Coordinates of C-alpha atoms in Angstrom, one line a residue:
M605 CA 17.7 26.0 36.6
T606 CA 21.3 27.2 36.0
R607 CA 22.0 30.7 37.0
G608 CA 21.5 33.4 34.4
N609 CA 20.2 31.1 31.7
E610 CA 16.7 29.8 31.6
A611 CA 17.5 27.3 28.8
F612 CA 19.1 24.8 31.2
E613 CA 17.4 22.6 33.8
W614 CA 18.5 19.6 35.9
S615 CA 16.5 16.4 36.4
E616 CA 15.7 15.7 40.0
D617 CA 18.4 13.0 40.3
M618 CA 21.0 15.3 38.6
T619 CA 21.8 12.8 35.9
V620 CA 20.1 14.7 33.0
L621 CA 20.6 18.3 31.9
R622 CA 17.8 19.6 29.7
Y623 CA 19.1 22.1 27.1
H624 CA 16.5 23.8 24.9
D625 CA 14.2 20.9 25.6
E626 CA 16.9 18.4 24.6
P627 CA 17.7 16.0 27.4
I628 CA 21.4 15.4 27.8
T629 CA 22.5 12.5 30.0
I630 CA 25.6 13.4 31.9
S631 CA 27.1 9.9 31.2
Q632 CA 27.2 10.9 27.5
F633 CA 30.0 13.4 28.1
P634 CA 32.7 10.8 29.0
I635 CA 31.6 8.9 25.9
L636 CA 32.0 12.0 23.8
A637 CA 35.4 12.7 25.4
N638 CA 36.7 9.2 24.9
N639 CA 35.6 9.1 21.3
I640 CA 37.3 12.4 20.5
V641 CA 40.6 11.4 22.2
T642 CA 40.4 7.9 20.6
Q643 CA 39.9 9.3 17.1
A644 CA 42.7 11.8 17.5
Q645 CA 45.0 9.0 18.7
R646 CA 44.0 6.7 15.9
I647 CA 44.7 9.3 13.2
L648 CA 48.0 10.2 14.8
V649 CA 49.2 6.7 15.2
E650 CA 47.8 4.9 12.2
K651 CA 48.0 7.7 9.6
L652 CA 50.5 10.3 10.7
C653 CA 53.0 7.9 12.3
F654 CA 52.3 5.1 9.8
G655 CA 51.3 2.6 12.5
E656 CA 54.1 3.3 14.9
N657 CA 52.7 4.3 18.4
M658 CA 55.1 7.1 19.1
T659 CA 52.8 8.4 21.8
E660 CA 54.3 5.7 24.1
N661 CA 57.8 7.0 23.6
E662 CA 59.5 6.5 27.0
A663 CA 61.4 9.8 26.6
F664 CA 58.2 11.8 27.2
V665 CA 58.1 10.9 30.9
Q666 CA 61.6 12.3 31.3
L667 CA 60.9 15.7 29.8
K668 CA 61.0 18.8 32.0
D669 CA 60.5 22.5 31.4
S670 CA 62.1 25.8 32.3
R671 CA 59.4 28.3 32.8
L672 CA 62.0 31.0 33.6
D673 CA 63.5 31.0 30.0
M674 CA 61.9 34.0 28.3
N675 CA 64.3 34.2 25.4
P676 CA 62.9 34.1 21.9
G677 CA 62.6 30.5 20.6
A678 CA 62.3 29.0 24.1
S679 CA 59.9 26.0 24.3
I680 CA 59.5 22.6 25.8
M681 CA 61.4 21.2 22.8
S682 CA 64.3 23.7 23.0
Y683 CA 65.0 23.2 26.7
E684 CA 68.6 22.0 26.8
P685 CA 68.1 19.0 29.2
N686 CA 65.3 17.9 27.0
R687 CA 67.4 18.1 23.8
K688 CA 69.8 15.5 25.4
I689 CA 66.8 13.2 25.8
L690 CA 64.8 13.9 22.7
S691 CA 65.1 16.4 19.9
P692 CA 62.3 17.3 17.5
S693 CA 63.1 15.9 14.1
P694 CA 61.3 14.8 10.9
K695 CA 63.7 11.8 10.4
S696 CA 61.6 9.2 12.3
I697 CA 58.5 9.9 10.3
L698 CA 60.4 10.3 7.1
T699 CA 61.9 6.8 7.5
L700 CA 58.5 5.3 8.0
A701 CA 57.1 7.3 5.0
L702 CA 59.8 6.1 2.6
R703 CA 59.0 2.5 3.6
Q704 CA 55.4 2.8 2.2
T705 CA 54.9 1.0 -1.1
A706 CA 51.4 2.2 -2.0
P707 CA 51.6 4.9 -2.8
R708 CA 55.3 5.5 -2.8
W709 CA 56.6 8.8 -1.4
K710 CA 59.4 8.9 -3.9
S711 CA 59.3 7.9 -7.6
A712 CA 62.5 6.4 -8.9
T713 CA 63.6 7.6 -12.3
S714 CA 66.7 6.9 -14.3
Q715 CA 68.2 10.2 -13.2
S716 CA 67.1 10.7 -9.6
D717 CA 64.5 10.1 -7.0
T718 CA 61.6 12.6 -7.1
W719 CA 59.0 13.3 -4.5
N720 CA 55.5 12.1 -5.2
V721 CA 53.1 15.0 -4.4
I722 CA 49.9 12.9 -4.0
P723 CA 50.8 11.1 -0.6
M724 CA 52.2 14.5 0.7
Q725 CA 48.9 16.2 0.0
T726 CA 47.0 13.3 1.6
Y727 CA 49.2 13.5 4.6
L728 CA 48.5 17.3 5.0
H729 CA 44.8 16.6 4.9
L730 CA 45.1 13.9 7.6
H731 CA 47.2 16.4 9.6
E732 CA 44.3 18.9 9.5
L733 CA 41.9 16.2 10.6
F734 CA 44.1 15.4 13.6
L735 CA 44.3 19.0 14.6
D736 CA 40.5 19.2 14.3
Y737 CA 40.1 16.5 17.0
L738 CA 43.0 17.8 19.1
V739 CA 41.6 21.4 19.4
V740 CA 38.2 20.0 20.6
A741 CA 40.0 17.7 23.1
C742 CA 42.0 20.6 24.5
H743 CA 38.9 22.8 24.6
M744 CA 36.8 20.3 26.5
L745 CA 39.3 18.4 28.7
G746 CA 41.7 21.0 30.1
G747 CA 39.4 21.9 32.9
Q748 CA 36.7 24.6 32.6
P749 CA 36.6 25.6 29.0
P750 CA 38.4 28.7 27.6
R751 CA 36.9 31.0 25.0
G752 CA 37.7 30.0 21.5
S753 CA 39.9 33.1 20.9
E754 CA 42.0 32.2 24.0
L755 CA 42.6 28.6 23.0
L756 CA 43.6 29.4 19.4
R757 CA 46.3 31.7 20.8
L758 CA 48.1 28.8 22.4
R759 CA 51.7 29.6 21.8
I760 CA 54.3 26.8 21.9
T761 CA 57.3 29.0 21.4
Q762 CA 58.5 32.2 23.0
T763 CA 58.8 35.2 20.7
A764 CA 60.2 38.7 21.1
E765 CA 56.6 40.1 21.2
S766 CA 54.6 37.3 23.0
D767 CA 55.1 34.8 25.8
R768 CA 54.6 31.2 25.2
N769 CA 51.8 29.6 27.2
L770 CA 52.3 25.8 26.7
F771 CA 54.4 24.3 29.5
L772 CA 55.2 21.1 31.3
L773 CA 54.5 21.0 35.1
N774 CA 55.5 17.8 36.8
G775 CA 55.2 16.0 33.6
Q776 CA 51.7 17.3 32.8
V777 CA 51.0 19.5 29.8
M778 CA 49.7 22.9 31.0
M779 CA 48.0 25.6 29.0
V780 CA 48.4 29.1 30.6
L781 CA 45.7 31.1 28.8
R782 CA 45.3 34.8 29.3
Y783 CA 42.0 36.7 29.3
H784 CA 40.3 39.6 31.0
K785 CA 36.9 40.7 29.9
G786 CA 37.4 44.1 31.4
Q787 CA 41.1 44.5 30.5
A788 CA 40.6 47.7 28.7
K789 CA 39.1 49.3 31.8
S790 CA 41.2 47.7 34.5
G791 CA 44.5 47.3 32.7
M792 CA 44.8 43.8 34.1
E793 CA 44.4 40.3 32.5
K794 CA 43.5 37.0 34.0
I795 CA 46.1 34.2 33.8
I796 CA 44.3 30.9 33.9
P797 CA 46.2 27.6 34.0
R798 CA 44.5 24.5 32.5
F799 CA 45.9 21.0 32.6
L800 CA 45.5 18.3 29.9
P801 CA 44.8 14.7 30.9
A802 CA 47.8 12.4 30.4
Q803 CA 46.7 10.8 27.1
V804 CA 45.9 14.2 25.5
G805 CA 49.2 15.5 26.8
K806 CA 51.0 12.6 25.0
L807 CA 49.2 13.5 21.8
V808 CA 50.5 17.1 22.0
L809 CA 54.1 16.0 22.8
C810 CA 54.1 13.4 20.1
Y811 CA 52.8 15.9 17.6
L812 CA 55.3 18.6 18.5
Y813 CA 58.4 16.3 18.5
F814 CA 57.7 14.0 15.5
V815 CA 54.8 15.1 13.3
R816 CA 55.1 18.9 13.2
P817 CA 58.8 18.8 12.0
F818 CA 57.7 16.4 9.2
I819 CA 54.8 18.7 8.3
V820 CA 57.3 21.6 8.0
M821 CA 59.5 19.5 5.7
I822 CA 56.6 18.6 3.4
Q823 CA 55.4 22.2 3.3
R824 CA 58.9 23.4 2.3
I825 CA 59.0 20.8 -0.5
L826 CA 55.6 21.9 -1.7
R827 CA 56.6 25.6 -1.2
I828 CA 53.9 26.3 1.3
D829 CA 54.4 28.7 4.2
P830 CA 55.6 26.3 6.9
C831 CA 53.6 26.1 10.1
G832 CA 56.9 25.8 11.9
M833 CA 57.4 29.5 11.2
S834 CA 54.5 30.2 13.5
S835 CA 54.8 30.0 17.3
L836 CA 51.1 29.1 17.5
L837 CA 50.0 25.5 17.8
W838 CA 47.0 26.3 15.6
A839 CA 48.1 28.8 13.0
K840 CA 47.2 28.4 9.3
D841 CA 45.9 25.2 7.9
S842 CA 48.4 22.8 6.2
I843 CA 48.1 24.4 2.8
G844 CA 48.8 27.8 4.3
K845 CA 45.7 29.6 3.1
K846 CA 43.3 29.8 6.0
S847 CA 43.9 30.8 9.6
W848 CA 42.2 29.1 12.5
D849 CA 39.4 31.1 14.2
S850 CA 36.6 30.6 16.6
A851 CA 34.1 29.9 13.8
R852 CA 36.1 26.7 12.9
L853 CA 36.1 25.6 16.5
R854 CA 32.4 26.2 16.8
I855 CA 31.7 24.1 13.7
L856 CA 33.9 21.3 15.1
M857 CA 32.1 21.4 18.5
Q858 CA 28.7 21.1 16.8
R859 CA 29.9 18.3 14.5
H860 CA 31.3 16.1 17.2
T861 CA 28.6 16.7 19.8
E862 CA 25.9 15.9 17.2
R863 CA 27.8 12.8 16.1
Y864 CA 28.5 11.3 19.5
M865 CA 25.6 12.8 21.6
G866 CA 22.8 13.5 19.1
V867 CA 22.6 17.2 20.0
E868 CA 24.7 20.1 18.6
L869 CA 26.5 22.2 21.2
H870 CA 28.4 25.3 20.1
I871 CA 31.1 27.0 22.1
Q872 CA 28.9 29.2 24.2
A873 CA 26.4 26.5 25.0
W874 CA 29.2 24.2 26.0
R875 CA 30.7 26.8 28.3
Q876 CA 27.4 27.3 30.1
I877 CA 26.8 23.5 30.4
A878 CA 30.3 23.0 31.6
V879 CA 29.9 25.6 34.3
A880 CA 26.6 24.0 35.4
M881 CA 28.2 20.5 35.6
D882 CA 31.2 21.9 37.4
R883 CA 29.1 23.9 40.0
D884 CA 26.5 21.3 40.6
L885 CA 28.4 18.0 40.3
L886 CA 32.0 18.8 41.4
R887 CA 31.6 21.2 44.3
T888 CA 30.3 19.8 47.6
P889 CA 29.0 22.0 50.4
K890 CA 31.7 20.7 52.7
D891 CA 34.4 21.7 50.3
L892 CA 33.0 25.2 49.9
I893 CA 32.8 25.6 53.7
D894 CA 36.3 24.2 54.5
S895 CA 38.2 26.7 52.2
T896 CA 37.0 30.2 53.0
E897 CA 38.6 33.6 53.4
F898 CA 37.3 37.2 53.7
D899 CA 37.3 39.6 50.8
E900 CA 38.0 43.3 50.8
E901 CA 34.4 44.0 52.0
G902 CA 34.7 41.6 54.9
K903 CA 32.5 39.0 53.2
E904 CA 33.4 35.4 53.7
V905 CA 34.0 33.7 50.3
S906 CA 35.1 30.2 49.2
L907 CA 38.5 29.8 47.7
L908 CA 37.5 26.6 46.0
E909 CA 34.5 28.2 44.4
Q910 CA 36.6 31.0 43.1
D911 CA 39.1 28.5 41.7
H912 CA 36.4 26.7 39.8
N913 CA 34.9 30.1 38.6
G914 CA 38.3 31.4 37.8
Q915 CA 39.2 28.5 35.5
A916 CA 36.1 29.3 33.6
G917 CA 37.1 32.9 33.2
H918 CA 34.6 34.3 35.8
S919 CA 36.2 37.1 37.8
T920 CA 35.9 38.0 41.5
K921 CA 37.8 40.7 43.5
V922 CA 39.8 38.1 45.3
A923 CA 40.6 36.2 42.0
D924 CA 41.8 39.5 40.5
Q925 CA 44.2 39.9 43.5
H926 CA 45.6 36.5 43.0
Y927 CA 46.1 36.9 39.2
G928 CA 47.7 40.3 39.6
L929 CA 50.6 38.9 41.8
K930 CA 54.1 38.7 40.3
I931 CA 55.2 35.7 42.3
G932 CA 56.7 32.4 41.2
D933 CA 58.2 31.3 37.9
I934 CA 55.2 32.3 35.8
P935 CA 54.2 35.9 36.2
G936 CA 50.9 36.1 38.0
L937 CA 50.8 32.5 39.1
D938 CA 52.1 31.4 42.5
Q939 CA 52.4 27.7 43.6
S940 CA 49.2 27.7 45.5
I941 CA 47.2 28.7 42.5
L942 CA 48.8 26.1 40.3
V943 CA 48.1 23.3 42.9
R944 CA 44.5 24.4 43.3
Y945 CA 43.8 24.9 39.6
R946 CA 45.4 21.5 38.9
S947 CA 43.0 19.9 41.4
V948 CA 40.1 21.6 39.6
A949 CA 41.3 20.2 36.3
Q950 CA 41.8 16.7 37.7
K951 CA 38.2 16.6 39.0
W952 CA 37.1 17.6 35.6
H953 CA 39.2 14.9 33.9
Q954 CA 37.5 12.3 36.2
L955 CA 34.0 13.6 35.4
M956 CA 34.8 13.5 31.7
G957 CA 36.0 9.9 31.9
M958 CA 39.7 10.6 31.6
V959 CA 40.7 8.1 34.2
L960 CA 43.8 6.1 33.4
D961 CA 43.9 2.4 34.4
A962 CA 46.6 1.7 36.9
N963 CA 48.2 -0.9 34.6
D964 CA 48.2 0.8 31.3
T965 CA 47.3 4.0 29.5
T966 CA 43.9 2.9 28.2
I967 CA 41.1 5.4 29.1
V968 CA 38.5 3.9 31.3
C969 CA 35.0 5.4 30.8
I970 CA 33.2 6.0 34.0
S971 CA 29.5 6.5 34.4

């Protein structure tokens, strides 16, 4: 049985997790993950980039980040060395859009070219579909899952009121999400780094550099509040009427898990299953013994176990001490935490089938 929840039980060989009497084979999760990432990439490349695979842009591997820049407007895209390599622009997608013949994006008249609204509206709906898959990919594959309210506050641009929490660390896209269940009482918040696997990171970068600027252009033409005015990755939907919330993520989780696994898993169920998988499949007794220290009460505790728990948002006294430090280039995160949490995320990537072939960027599904 998993701790604190009688609804979960492992099979003897640890290959099946029973959830509310529904058997879930662990090998189903890499299939689920691969399907979600594949669908997101298909929509991005075939529909939003009109068949051009911009996720393989060689400039992405050259991009870096300055996590010291706290000025309003700071982002991966605005970092000056990056702007010399690649600048966000709608021009590339616009050129591809104008080449389309059915339907045409512009209708030629005797007086001038006028925009055709129908392909624009279709494009906005496809954009929403892509973001639906992307949010589930980020939720499930960044390591131990965050709460929905945390993920939907993923901020790509620094503002005067709020810090951005999307970064590049050694070429890997990192989400630094903040949460503390007892923040009102303690006055402290947890700062939890999560790392996206390479193919999901490419989707994020391709979207931010090429697709989002084009979306903003369309929204301005259609006189919709542009998503580019928000610093959030998931703000309002493409038509500017409805904000993203945890209920939408819950529905998407249930839809995709039912479609690809045959069982509906909402956010809370997935968090509990992910913790069970992490604790019972990724942590070995030797690992837990080899990395120990003593807490304030003189009790020997495992650093590795705290890292895994910490990425899931489970607090301990020692974890609170680490998160409260103001060391390094991200307040509250020193280098040792980043290295350890990245290791946790990489183990999770492997368990979820996010293993890149040595010769290309095709995801290899592991059993």
